[in-house]
Short mmCIF file of C-alpha atoms in Angstrom, two decimals:
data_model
loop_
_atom_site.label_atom_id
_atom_site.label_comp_id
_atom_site.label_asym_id
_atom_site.label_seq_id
_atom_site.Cartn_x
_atom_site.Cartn_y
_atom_site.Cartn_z
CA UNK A 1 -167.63 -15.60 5.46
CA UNK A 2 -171.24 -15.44 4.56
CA UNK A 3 -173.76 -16.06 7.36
CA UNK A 4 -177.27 -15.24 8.67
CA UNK A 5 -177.90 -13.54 12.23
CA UNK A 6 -181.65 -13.93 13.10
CA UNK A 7 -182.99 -12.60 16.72
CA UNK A 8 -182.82 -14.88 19.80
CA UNK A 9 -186.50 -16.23 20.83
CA UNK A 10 -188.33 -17.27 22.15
CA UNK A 11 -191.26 -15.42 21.30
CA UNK A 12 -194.63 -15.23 22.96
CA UNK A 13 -197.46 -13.55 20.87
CA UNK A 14 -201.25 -13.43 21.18
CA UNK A 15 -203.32 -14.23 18.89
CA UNK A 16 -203.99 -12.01 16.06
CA UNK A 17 -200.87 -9.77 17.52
CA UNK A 18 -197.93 -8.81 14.61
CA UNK A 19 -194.94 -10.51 14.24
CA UNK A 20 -191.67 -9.42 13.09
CA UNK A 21 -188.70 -11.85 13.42
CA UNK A 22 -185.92 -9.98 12.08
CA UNK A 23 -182.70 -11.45 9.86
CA UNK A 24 -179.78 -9.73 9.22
CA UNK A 25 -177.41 -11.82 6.51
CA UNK A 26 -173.55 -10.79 5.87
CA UNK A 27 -172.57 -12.29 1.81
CA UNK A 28 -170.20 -11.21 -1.47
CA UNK A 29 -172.24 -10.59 -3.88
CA UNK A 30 -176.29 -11.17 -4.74
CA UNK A 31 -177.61 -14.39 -2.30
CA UNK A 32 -180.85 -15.45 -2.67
CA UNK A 33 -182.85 -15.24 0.55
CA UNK A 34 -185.48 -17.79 2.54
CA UNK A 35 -187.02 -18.30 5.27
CA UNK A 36 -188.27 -22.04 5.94
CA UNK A 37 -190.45 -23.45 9.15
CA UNK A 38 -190.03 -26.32 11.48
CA UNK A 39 -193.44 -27.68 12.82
CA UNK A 40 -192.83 -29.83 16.26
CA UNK A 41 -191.10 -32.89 15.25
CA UNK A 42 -190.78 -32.50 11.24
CA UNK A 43 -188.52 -31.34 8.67
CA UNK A 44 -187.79 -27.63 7.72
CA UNK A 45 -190.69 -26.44 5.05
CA UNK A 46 -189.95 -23.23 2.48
CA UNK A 47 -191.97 -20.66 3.68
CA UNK A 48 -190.74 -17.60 1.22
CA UNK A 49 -187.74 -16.90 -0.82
CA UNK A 50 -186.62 -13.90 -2.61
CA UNK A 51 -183.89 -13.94 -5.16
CA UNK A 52 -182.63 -10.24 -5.70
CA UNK A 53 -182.70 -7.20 -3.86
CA UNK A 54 -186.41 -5.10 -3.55
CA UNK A 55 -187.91 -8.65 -4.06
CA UNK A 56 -190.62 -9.17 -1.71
CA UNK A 57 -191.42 -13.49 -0.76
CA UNK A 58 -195.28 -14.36 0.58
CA UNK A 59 -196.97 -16.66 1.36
CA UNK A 60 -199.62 -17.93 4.08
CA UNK A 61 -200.10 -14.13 5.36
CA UNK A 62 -196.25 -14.33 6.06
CA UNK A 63 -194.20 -11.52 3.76
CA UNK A 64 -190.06 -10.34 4.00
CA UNK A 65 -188.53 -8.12 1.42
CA UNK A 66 -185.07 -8.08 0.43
CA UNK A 67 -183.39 -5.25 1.13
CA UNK A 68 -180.12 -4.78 -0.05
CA UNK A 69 -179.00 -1.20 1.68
CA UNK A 70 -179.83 -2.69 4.85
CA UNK A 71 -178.46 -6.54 4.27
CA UNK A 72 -181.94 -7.78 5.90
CA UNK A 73 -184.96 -10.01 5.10
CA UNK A 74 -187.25 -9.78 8.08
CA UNK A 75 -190.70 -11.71 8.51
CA UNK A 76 -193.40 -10.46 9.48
CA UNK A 77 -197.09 -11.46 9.39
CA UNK A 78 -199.93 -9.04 10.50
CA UNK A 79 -202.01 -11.27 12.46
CA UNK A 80 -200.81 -14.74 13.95
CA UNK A 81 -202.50 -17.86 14.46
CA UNK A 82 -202.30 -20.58 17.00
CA UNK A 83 -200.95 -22.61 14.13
CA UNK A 84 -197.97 -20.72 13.48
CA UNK A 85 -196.42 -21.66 16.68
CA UNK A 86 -193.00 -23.42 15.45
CA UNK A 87 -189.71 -22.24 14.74
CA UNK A 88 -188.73 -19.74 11.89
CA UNK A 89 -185.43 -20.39 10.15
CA UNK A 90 -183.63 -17.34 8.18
CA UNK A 91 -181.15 -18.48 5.36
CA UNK A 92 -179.02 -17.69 2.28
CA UNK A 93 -177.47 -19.31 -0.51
CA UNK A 94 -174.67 -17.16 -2.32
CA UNK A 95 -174.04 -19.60 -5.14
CA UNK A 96 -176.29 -22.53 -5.45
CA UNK A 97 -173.83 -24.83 -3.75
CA UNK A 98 -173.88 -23.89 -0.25
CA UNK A 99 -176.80 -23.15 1.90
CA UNK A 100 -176.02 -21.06 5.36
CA UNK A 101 -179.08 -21.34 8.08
CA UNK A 102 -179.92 -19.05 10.97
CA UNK A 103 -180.04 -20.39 14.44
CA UNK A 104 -183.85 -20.35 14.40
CA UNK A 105 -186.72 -18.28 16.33
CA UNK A 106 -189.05 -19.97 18.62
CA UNK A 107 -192.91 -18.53 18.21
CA UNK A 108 -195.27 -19.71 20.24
CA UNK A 109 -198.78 -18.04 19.74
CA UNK A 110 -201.12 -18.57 22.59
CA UNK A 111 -205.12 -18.12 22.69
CA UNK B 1 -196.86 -37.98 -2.34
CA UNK B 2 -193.44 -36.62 -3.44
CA UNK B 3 -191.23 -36.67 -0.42
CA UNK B 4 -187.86 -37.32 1.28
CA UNK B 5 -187.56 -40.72 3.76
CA UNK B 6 -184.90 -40.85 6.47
CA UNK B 7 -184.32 -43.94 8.35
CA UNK B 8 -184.00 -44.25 11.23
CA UNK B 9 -186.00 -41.64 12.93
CA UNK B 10 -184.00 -42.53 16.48
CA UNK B 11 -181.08 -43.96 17.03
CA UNK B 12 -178.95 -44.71 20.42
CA UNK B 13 -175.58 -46.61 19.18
CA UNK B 14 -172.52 -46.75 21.20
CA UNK B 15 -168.88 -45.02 20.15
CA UNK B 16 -167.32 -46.47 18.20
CA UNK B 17 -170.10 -48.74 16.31
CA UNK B 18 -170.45 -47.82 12.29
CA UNK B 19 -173.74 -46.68 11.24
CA UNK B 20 -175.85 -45.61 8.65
CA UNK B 21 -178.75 -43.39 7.82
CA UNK B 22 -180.28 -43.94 4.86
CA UNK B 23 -182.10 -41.16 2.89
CA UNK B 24 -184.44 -41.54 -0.37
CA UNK B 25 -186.77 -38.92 -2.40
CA UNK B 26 -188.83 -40.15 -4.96
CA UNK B 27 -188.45 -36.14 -7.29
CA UNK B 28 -186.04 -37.34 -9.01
CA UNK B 29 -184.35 -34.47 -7.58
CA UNK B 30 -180.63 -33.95 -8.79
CA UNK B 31 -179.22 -32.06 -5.39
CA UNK B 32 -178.92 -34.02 -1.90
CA UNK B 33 -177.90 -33.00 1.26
CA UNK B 34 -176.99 -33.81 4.72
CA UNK B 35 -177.44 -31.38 7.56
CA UNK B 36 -177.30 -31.46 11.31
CA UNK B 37 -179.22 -29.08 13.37
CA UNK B 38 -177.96 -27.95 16.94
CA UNK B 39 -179.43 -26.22 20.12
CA UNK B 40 -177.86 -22.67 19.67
CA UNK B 41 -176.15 -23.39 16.47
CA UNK B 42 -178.85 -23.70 13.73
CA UNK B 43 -178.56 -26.43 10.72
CA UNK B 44 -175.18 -26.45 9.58
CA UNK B 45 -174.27 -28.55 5.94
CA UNK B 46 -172.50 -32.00 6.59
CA UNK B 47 -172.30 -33.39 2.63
CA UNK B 48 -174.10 -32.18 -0.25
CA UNK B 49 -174.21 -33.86 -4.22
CA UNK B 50 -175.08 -32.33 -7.31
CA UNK B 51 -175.84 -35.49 -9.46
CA UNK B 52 -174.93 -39.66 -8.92
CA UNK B 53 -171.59 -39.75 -8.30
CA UNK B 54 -170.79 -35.93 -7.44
CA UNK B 55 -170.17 -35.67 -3.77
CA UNK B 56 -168.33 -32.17 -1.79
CA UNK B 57 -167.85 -31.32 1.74
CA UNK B 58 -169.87 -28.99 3.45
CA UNK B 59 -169.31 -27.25 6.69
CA UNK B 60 -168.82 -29.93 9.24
CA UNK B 61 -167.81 -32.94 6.97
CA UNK B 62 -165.49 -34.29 9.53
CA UNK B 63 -166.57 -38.08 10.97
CA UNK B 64 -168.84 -38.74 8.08
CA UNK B 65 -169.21 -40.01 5.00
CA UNK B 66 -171.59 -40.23 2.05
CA UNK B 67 -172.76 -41.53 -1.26
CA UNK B 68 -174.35 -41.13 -4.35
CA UNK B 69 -174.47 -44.22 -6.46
CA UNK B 70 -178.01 -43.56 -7.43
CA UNK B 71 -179.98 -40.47 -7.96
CA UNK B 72 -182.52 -41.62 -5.20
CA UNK B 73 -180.14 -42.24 -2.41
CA UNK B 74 -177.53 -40.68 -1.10
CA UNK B 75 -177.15 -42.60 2.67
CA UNK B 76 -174.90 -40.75 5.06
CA UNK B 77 -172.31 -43.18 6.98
CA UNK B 78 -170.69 -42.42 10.48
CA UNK B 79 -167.80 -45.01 10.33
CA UNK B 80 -166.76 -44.64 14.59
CA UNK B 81 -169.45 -42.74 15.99
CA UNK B 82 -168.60 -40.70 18.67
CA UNK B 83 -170.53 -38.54 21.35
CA UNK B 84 -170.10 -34.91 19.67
CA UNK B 85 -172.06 -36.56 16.76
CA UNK B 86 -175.07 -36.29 18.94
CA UNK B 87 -177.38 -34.30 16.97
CA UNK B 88 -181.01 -34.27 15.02
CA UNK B 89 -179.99 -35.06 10.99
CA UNK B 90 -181.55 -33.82 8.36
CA UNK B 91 -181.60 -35.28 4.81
CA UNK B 92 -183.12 -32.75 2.08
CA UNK B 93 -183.46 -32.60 -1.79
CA UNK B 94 -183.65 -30.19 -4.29
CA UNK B 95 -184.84 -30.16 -8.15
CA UNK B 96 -182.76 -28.82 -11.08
CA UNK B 97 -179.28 -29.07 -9.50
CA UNK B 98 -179.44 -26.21 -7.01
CA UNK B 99 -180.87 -25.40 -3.30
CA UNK B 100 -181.85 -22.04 -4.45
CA UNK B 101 -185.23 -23.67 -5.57
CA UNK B 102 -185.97 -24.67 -2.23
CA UNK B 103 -185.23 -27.76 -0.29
CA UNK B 104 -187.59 -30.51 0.24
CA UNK B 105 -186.54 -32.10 3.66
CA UNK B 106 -187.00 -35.38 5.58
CA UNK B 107 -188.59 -35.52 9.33
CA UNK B 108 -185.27 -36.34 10.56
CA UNK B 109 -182.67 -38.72 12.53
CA UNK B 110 -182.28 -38.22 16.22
CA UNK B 111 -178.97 -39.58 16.68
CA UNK B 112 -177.46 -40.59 20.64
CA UNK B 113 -174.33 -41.82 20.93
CA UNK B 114 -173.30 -42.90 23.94
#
């Protein structure tokens, strides 16, 4: 069935240091891609999305491209802040209907 | 402020004692869903609807139920609680009938049942 395999955490980063959380999705057909974010004690919030292969999703400094050949969509973001600290989400949607989360990746950036 | 509301944010009931969680969004979103996230596990899809009265199983239906007799609302019901339903519940919304738009999600329910 489809699904979404995103690395354990937690991660510990420095500030200004690069992240990468890498995702790794397994789907029939053409999913659209996300990654959302869970600040300490809120909801999930869209980060990115890409719809179809080569696409690349960005926002806040944060980028992942789609890549097809290699079934992945990692994050990454070249220089973190403090206020990223929270915990990264992967997920897919095949058809519209049904939505498939990651387990989530801890980040914690300190000073 | 366009938004989802879940209520309550805690809850400690005992087995076997019917509850609900009520959720609301003021988008006039079309798509609802229910979701319950897990140490280890991730968020996995209780309920979802596509429109008022449209309501399908997701992937760990069992033990609950839902509604969706207005576009606003779609409360999610626990009719005998039990302990494995111990979990953090997330309501979330979506505009023009699909997910793939993005959710909009509420802060949460953290649910104890003892």
């Amino acid at each position: 069935g489809d699904s979404v395999t995103q690395m354990e955490g937690p991660v510990t980063l420095s500030e200004e240091a690069f992240l990468t959380i890498n995702c790794t999705y397994t789907a029939t057909g053409y999913p659209s891609l996300f990654w959302y974010v869970q600040y300490p004690g809120e909801g999930l919030q869209l980060l990115l999305k890409a719809t179809k292969a080569d696409d690349k999703g960005s926002n806040k400094g944060f980028e992942a491209t789609y890549r097809k050949e290699t079934t992945s969509f990692h994050l990454e973001k070249g220089s973190v802040q403090v206020s990223d600290s929270a915990v990264y989400f992967c997920a897919l949607s095949p058809t519209g209907n049904q939505f498939y989360f990651g387990t989530g990746t801890s980040l914690t950036v300190i000073p | 402020e366009a938004q989802v509301t879940q209520n309550p944010r805690y809850l400690i009931t005992v087995t076997g004692k019917k509850l609900t969680v009520t959720c609301s969004q003021n988008m006039n979103h079309e798509y609802m869903s229910w979701y319950r996230q897990d140490p280890g596990l991730g968020l996995r899809q209780i309920y979802y609807s596509m429109n008022v009265e449209v309501t399908d199983k997701g992937d760990v239906p069992e033990g609950y139920k839902v509604s969706r007799k207005e576009k606003r609302n779609f409360p999610l019901i626990l009719e005998s609680p039990s302990p494995n339903q111990t979990s953090l519940y997330f309501c979330a919304s979506s505009q023009l009938g699909s997910p793939v738009y993005g959710y909009t999600f509420g802060s949460g329910t953290r649910l104890t049942v003892v």
